[in-house]
Coordinates of C-alpha atoms in Angstrom, one line a residue:
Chain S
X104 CA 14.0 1.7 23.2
X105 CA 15.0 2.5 19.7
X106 CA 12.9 0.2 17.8
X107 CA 9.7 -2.2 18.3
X108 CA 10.2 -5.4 19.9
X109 CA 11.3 -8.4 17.8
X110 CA 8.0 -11.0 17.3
X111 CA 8.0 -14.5 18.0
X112 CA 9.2 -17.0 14.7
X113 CA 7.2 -18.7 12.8
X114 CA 9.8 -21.5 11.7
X115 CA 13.0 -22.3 10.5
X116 CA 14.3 -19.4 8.6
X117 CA 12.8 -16.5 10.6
X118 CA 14.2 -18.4 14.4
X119 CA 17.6 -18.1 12.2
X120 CA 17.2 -14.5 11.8
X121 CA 16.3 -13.4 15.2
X122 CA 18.7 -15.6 17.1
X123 CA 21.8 -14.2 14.8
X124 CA 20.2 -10.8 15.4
X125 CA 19.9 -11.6 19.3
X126 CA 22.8 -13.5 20.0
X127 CA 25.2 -14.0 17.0
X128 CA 25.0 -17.6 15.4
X129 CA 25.3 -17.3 11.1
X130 CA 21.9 -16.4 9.6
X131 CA 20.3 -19.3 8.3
X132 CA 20.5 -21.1 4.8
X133 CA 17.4 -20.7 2.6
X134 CA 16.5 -23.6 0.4
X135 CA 13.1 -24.8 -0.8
X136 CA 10.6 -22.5 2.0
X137 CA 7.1 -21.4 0.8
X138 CA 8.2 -18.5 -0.7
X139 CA 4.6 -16.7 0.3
X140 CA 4.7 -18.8 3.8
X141 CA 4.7 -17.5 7.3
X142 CA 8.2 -18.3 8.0
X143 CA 9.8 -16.7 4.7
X144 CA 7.3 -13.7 5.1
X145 CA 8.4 -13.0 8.6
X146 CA 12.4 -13.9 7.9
X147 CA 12.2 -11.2 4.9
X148 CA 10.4 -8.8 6.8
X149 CA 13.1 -8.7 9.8
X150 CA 16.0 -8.3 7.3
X151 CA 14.6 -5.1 5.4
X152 CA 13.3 -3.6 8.9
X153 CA 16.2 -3.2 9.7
X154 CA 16.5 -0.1 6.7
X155 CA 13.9 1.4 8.4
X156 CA 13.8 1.4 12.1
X157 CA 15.0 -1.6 13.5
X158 CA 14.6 -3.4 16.9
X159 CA 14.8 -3.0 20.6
X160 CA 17.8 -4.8 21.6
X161 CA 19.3 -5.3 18.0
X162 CA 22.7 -3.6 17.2
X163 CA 22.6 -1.5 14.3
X164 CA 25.3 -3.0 12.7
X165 CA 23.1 -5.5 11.4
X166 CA 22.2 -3.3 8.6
X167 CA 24.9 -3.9 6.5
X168 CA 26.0 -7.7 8.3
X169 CA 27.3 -9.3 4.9
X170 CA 26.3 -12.7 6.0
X171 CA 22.8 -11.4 6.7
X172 CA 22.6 -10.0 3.3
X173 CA 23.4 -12.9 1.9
X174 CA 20.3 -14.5 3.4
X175 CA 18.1 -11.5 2.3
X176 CA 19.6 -11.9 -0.9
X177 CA 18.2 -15.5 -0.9
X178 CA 14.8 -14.8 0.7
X179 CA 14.6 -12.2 -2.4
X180 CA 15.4 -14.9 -5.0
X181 CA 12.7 -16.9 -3.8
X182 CA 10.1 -13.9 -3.4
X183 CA 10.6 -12.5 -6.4
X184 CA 10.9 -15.7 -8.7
X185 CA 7.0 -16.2 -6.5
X186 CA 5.6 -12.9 -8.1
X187 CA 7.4 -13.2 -11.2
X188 CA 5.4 -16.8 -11.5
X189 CA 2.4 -15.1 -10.2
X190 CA 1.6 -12.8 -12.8
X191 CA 0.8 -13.0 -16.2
X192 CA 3.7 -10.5 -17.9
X193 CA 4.2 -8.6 -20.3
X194 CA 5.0 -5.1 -21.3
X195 CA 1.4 -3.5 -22.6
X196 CA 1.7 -0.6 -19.6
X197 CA -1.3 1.1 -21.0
X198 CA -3.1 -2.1 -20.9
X199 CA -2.9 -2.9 -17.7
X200 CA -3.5 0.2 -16.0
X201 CA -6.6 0.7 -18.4
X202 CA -7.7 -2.4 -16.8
X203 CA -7.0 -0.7 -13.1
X204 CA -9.0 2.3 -14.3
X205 CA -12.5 0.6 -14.9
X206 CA -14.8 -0.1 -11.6
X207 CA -16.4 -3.4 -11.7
X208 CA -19.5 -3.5 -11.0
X209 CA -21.0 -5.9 -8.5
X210 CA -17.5 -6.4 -7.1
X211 CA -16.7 -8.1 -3.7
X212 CA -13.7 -6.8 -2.0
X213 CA -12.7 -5.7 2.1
X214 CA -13.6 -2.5 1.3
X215 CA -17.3 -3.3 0.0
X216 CA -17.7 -5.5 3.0
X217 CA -16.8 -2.5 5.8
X218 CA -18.7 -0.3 3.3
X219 CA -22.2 -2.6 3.5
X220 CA -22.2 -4.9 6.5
X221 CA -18.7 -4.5 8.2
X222 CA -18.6 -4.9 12.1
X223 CA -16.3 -3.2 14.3
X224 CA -14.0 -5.4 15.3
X225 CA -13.5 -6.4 11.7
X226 CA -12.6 -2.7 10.6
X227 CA -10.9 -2.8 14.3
X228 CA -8.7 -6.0 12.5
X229 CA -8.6 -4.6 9.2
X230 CA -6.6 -1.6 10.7
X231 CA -4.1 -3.4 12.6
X232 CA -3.2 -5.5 9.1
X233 CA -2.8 -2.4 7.5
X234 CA -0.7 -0.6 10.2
X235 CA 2.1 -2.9 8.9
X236 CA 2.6 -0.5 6.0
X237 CA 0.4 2.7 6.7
X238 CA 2.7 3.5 10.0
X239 CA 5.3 3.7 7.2
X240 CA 3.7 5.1 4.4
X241 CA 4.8 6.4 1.5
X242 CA 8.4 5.2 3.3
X243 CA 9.9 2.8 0.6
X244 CA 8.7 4.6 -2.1
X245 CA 11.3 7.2 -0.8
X246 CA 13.9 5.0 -1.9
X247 CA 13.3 5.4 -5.6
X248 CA 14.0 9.1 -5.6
X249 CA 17.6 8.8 -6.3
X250 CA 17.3 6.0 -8.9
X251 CA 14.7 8.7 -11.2
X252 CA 15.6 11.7 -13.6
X253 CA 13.9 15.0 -14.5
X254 CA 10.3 15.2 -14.9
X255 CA 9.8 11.4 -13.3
X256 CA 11.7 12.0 -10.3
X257 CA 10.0 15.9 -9.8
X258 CA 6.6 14.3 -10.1
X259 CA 7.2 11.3 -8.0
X260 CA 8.8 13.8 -5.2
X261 CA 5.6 15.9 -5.5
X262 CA 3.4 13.4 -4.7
X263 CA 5.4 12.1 -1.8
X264 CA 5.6 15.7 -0.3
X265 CA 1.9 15.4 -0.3
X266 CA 1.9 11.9 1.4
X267 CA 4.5 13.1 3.8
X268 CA 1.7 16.0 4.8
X269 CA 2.6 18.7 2.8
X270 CA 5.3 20.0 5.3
X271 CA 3.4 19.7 7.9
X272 CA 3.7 16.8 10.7
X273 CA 0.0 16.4 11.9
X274 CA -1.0 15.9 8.4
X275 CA 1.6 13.6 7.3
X276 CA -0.5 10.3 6.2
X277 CA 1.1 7.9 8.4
X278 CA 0.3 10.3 11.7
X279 CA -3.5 10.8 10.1
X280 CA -3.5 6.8 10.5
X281 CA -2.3 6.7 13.7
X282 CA -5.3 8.9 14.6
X283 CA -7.6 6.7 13.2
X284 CA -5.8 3.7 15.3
X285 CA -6.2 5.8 18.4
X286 CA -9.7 6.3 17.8
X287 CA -10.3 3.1 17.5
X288 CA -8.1 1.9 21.0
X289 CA -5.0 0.3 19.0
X290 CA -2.1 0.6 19.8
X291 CA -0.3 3.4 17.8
X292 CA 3.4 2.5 18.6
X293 CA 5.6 1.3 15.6
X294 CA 5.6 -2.5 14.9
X295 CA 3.2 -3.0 17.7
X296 CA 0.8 -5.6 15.7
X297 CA 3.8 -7.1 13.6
X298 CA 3.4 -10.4 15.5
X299 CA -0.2 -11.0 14.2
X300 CA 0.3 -9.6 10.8
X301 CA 0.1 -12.6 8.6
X302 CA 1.7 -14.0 5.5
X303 CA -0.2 -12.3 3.2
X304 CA -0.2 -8.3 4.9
X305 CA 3.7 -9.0 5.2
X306 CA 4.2 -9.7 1.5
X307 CA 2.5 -6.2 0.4
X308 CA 4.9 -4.6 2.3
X309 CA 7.6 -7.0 1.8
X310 CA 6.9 -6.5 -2.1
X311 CA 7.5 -2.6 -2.3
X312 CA 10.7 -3.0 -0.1
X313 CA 12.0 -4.9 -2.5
X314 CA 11.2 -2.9 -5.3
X315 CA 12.5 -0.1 -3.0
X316 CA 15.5 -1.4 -2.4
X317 CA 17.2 -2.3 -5.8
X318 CA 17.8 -0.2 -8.3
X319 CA 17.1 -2.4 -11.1
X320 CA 13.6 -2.4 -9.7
X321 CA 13.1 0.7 -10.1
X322 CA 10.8 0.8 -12.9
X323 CA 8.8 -2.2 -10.7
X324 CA 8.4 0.1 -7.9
X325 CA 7.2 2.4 -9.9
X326 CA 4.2 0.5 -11.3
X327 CA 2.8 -0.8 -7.7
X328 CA 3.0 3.1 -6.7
X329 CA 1.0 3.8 -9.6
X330 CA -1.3 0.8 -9.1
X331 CA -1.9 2.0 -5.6
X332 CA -2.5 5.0 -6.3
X333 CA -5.3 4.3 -9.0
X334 CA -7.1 1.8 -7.0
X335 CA -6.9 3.6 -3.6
X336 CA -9.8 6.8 -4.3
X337 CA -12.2 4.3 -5.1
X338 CA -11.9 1.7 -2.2
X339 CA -10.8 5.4 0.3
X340 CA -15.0 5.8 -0.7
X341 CA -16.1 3.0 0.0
X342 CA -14.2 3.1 3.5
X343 CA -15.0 6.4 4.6
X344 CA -18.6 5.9 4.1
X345 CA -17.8 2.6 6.1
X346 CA -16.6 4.5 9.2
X347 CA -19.0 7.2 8.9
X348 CA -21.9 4.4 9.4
X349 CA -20.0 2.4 12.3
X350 CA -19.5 6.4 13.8
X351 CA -15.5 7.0 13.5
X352 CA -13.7 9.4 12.0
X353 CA -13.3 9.2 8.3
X354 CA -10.3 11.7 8.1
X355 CA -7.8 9.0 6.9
X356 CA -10.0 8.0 3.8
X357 CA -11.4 10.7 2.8
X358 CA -8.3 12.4 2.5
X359 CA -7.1 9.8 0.6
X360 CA -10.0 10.1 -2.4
X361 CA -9.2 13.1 -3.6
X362 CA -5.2 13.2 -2.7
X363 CA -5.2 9.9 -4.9
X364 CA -7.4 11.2 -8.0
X365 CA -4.5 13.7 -8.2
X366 CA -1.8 10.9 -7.5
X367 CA -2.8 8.7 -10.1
X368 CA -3.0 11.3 -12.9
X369 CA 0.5 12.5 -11.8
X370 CA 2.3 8.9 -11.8
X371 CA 0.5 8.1 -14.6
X372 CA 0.9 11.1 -17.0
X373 CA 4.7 12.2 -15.3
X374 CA 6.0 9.6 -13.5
X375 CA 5.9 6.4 -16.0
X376 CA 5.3 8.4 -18.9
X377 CA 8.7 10.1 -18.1
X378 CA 10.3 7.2 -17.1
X379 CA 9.5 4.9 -19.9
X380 CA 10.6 8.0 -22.4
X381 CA 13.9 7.7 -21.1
X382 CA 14.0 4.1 -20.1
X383 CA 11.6 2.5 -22.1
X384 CA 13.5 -1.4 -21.6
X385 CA 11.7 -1.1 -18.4
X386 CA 8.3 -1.5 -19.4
X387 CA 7.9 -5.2 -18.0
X388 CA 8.9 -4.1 -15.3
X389 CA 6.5 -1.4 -14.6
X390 CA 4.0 -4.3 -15.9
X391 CA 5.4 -6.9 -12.9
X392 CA 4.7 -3.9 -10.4
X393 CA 1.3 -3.2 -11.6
X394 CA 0.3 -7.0 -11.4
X395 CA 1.8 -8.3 -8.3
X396 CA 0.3 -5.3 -6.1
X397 CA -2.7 -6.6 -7.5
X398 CA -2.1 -10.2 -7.1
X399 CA -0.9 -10.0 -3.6
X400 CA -4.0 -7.7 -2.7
X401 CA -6.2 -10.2 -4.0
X402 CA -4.6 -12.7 -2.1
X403 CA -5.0 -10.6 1.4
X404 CA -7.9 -10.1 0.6
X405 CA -9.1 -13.3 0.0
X406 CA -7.6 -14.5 3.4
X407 CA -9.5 -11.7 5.1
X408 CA -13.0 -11.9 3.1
X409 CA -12.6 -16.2 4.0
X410 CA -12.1 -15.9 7.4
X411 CA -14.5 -13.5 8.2
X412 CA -17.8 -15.4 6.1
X413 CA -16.9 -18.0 8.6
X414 CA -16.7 -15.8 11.8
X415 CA -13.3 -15.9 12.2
X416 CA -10.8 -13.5 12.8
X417 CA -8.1 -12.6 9.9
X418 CA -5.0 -12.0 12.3
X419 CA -2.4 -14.8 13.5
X420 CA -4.1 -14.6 17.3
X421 CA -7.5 -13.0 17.8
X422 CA -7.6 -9.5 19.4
X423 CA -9.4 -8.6 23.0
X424 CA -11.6 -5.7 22.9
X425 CA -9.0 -3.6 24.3
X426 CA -5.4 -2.7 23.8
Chain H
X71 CA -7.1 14.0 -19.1
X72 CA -9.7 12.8 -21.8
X73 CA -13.0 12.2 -19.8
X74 CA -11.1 13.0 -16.5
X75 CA -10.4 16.0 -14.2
X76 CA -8.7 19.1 -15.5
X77 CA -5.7 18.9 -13.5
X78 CA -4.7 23.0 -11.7
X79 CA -1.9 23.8 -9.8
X80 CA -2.5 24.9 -6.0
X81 CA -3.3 25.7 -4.6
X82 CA -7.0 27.1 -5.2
X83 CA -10.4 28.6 -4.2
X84 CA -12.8 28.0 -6.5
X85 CA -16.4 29.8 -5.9
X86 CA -19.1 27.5 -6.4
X87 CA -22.4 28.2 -8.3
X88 CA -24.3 28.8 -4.7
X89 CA -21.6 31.3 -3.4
X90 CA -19.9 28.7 -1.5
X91 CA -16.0 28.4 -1.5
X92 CA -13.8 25.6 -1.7
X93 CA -10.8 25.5 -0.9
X94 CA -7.3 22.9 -1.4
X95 CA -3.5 23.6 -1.0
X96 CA -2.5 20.0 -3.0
X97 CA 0.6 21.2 -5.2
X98 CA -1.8 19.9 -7.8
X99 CA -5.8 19.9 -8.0
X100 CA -7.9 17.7 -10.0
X101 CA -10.9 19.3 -11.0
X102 CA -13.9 17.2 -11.9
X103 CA -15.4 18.0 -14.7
X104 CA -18.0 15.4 -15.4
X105 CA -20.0 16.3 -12.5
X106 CA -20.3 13.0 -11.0
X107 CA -18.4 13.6 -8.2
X108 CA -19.1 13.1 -4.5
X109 CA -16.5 15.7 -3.4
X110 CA -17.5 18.5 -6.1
X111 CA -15.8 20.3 -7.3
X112 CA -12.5 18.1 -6.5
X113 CA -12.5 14.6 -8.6
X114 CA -13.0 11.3 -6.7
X115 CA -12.5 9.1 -9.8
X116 CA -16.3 8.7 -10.2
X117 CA -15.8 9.4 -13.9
X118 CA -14.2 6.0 -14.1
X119 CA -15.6 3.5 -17.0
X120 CA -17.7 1.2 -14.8
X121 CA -17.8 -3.1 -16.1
X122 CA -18.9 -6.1 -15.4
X123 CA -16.4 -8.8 -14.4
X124 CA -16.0 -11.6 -15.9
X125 CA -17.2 -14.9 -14.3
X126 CA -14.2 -16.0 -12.0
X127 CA -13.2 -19.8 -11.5
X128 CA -15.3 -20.0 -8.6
X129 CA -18.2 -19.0 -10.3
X130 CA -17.7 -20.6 -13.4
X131 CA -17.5 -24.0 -10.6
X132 CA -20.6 -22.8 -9.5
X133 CA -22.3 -23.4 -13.0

């Protein structure tokens, strides 16, 4: 087995992508789906796993399929023209990540919640949604490297060496989560909770793929790393001290508040300041990744936050207590 | 930083005012240096301006 197992569809488009990648028929054609929906979530999220680690059972060729491309390329259009409309603009960088940098007081996020009043099975379900990306993390940021210059592309490499665990494997972020998933009795293995990931957990990491991916993003991939970065030490606190009062581990967060204080100060000061000194046509760009990692946090987090005030659980199909 | 850490290379030992030693091999180290911090002497961001948000639509609804 070289890859997770493919999930069931969730309609039209995402059917079309697993039977061509199954059996062979044309991918399908994309025209007027939700672009934030289930099925064109799922649908984008096949095509660009395929970079990563792909499927059980799925050639590799698929990769680089032309036709298949064509239908990412459409699925993008879509996506993209969604966060584009999504967010306000703009090219004030400075503005915007002042705005990051202040701590609301009295504010009501997932991370208060699990922080205050959380209940295991709801950091249990909280976990899983973010597996989707931290079983990968730090991944599509790789992609950027190439596409940076000097002092940008040094800083940005430093800061992934130190997400990537410094050299060493056990301490590599993505492994220091799948502790955390063991000790809580998840399932650790790649992909394993892709089927119950909704909409709105597939779109974060659907969103820095993108960026990832093309080039001319590049200054948009920078901004959600450096939006990430600055709003993960705070929320890491709030978590930790979450898991310290439900009794787990908080290895995972902790690390993460004072790996991120540093993060932040590095994209901020090297990374865009660099970038934007040399390439400083991209700052609306660095502005569109800045907002729509915040607008499409907000959004999981208000689909999270809603269905847990009315007792419900946030994933596509509830989880037993066990594996 | 104004009002921020004072950013080191690693990686460091720093000898703390009770004879304590901490200790962090991060290619960079962010110092706090407003004393707020929870993870002293490393920065957590505690220095961070703190605000009140604005009323959001649904509280504005609410009104």
């Amino acid at each position: 087995m070289n890859g997770p197992k493919l999930p069931p569809a969730r309609g039209p488009l995402s059917a079309g992508v697993i039977s061509a990648l199954t059996s062979g028929p044309p991918p399908p054609q994309v025209a007027g789906a939700d672009p934030l929906g289930e099925d064109l979530q799922l649908a984008l999220y096949l095509c660009y796993e395929l970079h990563y680690r792909g499927f059980d059972g799925v050639s590799d060729e698929w990769e680089w399929d032309p036709g298949l491309l064509r239908t990412r390329r459409d699925l993008e259009r879509l996506f993209l023209a969604a966060l584009r409309g999504g967010v306000p603009g703009g090219d004030d960088v400075t503005g915007v990540l002042e705005e990051l940098l202040a701590e609301p007081i009295e504010a009501v996020g997932i991370s208060h919640h699990l922080r205050d009043d959380g209940e295991l099975w709801q950091l249990r379900e909280y976990v899983v949604h973010r597996s989707i990306y931290h079983l990968k993390e730090a991944e599509p940021h790789a992609w950027v490297i190439p596409r940076l210059q000097g002092r940008a592309k040094a800083a940005l490499v430093a800061v992934e060496f130190d997400e990537f665990g410094g050299g060493r494997a056990e301490r590599m972020h993505s492994q220091l989560f799948a502790d955390l998933m063991d000790e809580l009795a998840l399932d650790t293995s790649y992909g394993a909770y892709l089927e119950v990931a909704p909409a709105e957990m597939l779109a974060v990491v659907n969103m820095m793929s993108l960026f990832g991916l093309h080039r001319r993003l590049r200054g948009a991939l920078v901004g959600h790393f450096a939006a990430a970065e600055i709003t993960t030490a705070p929320s890491a606190r709030r978590m930790a001290q979450g898991l310290t009062r439900l009794g787990v581990d908080p290895l995972f967060y902790t690390e993460h508040v004072e790996a991120d204080a540093v993060h932040e100060q590095v994209l901020r000061r090297d990374v865009i300041g660099d970038l934007l000194r040399r390439e400083p046509g991209l700052a609306a760009d660095v502005v569109l990744g800045v907002q729509a990692t915040d607008w499409l946090e907000g959004r999981f987090a208000d689909l999270v936050l809603g269905r847990w005030r009315s007792g419900r659980s946030s994933l596509l199909v509830p989880m037993s207590d066990s594996r | 930083m104004p009002g921020g850490p004072v950013l080191v290379e690693g990686p460091v030992e720093i000898t703390l005012d009770d004879g304590s030693t901490a200790r962090s091999d991060r290619f960079l180290v962010a110092l706090c240096a407003c004393r707020r911090s929870r993870s002293y002497p490393f920065c957590d961001t505690s220095h961070r301006r703190r605000t009140r948000p604005p009323p959001t639509d649904a509280e504005a609804d609410a009104d």
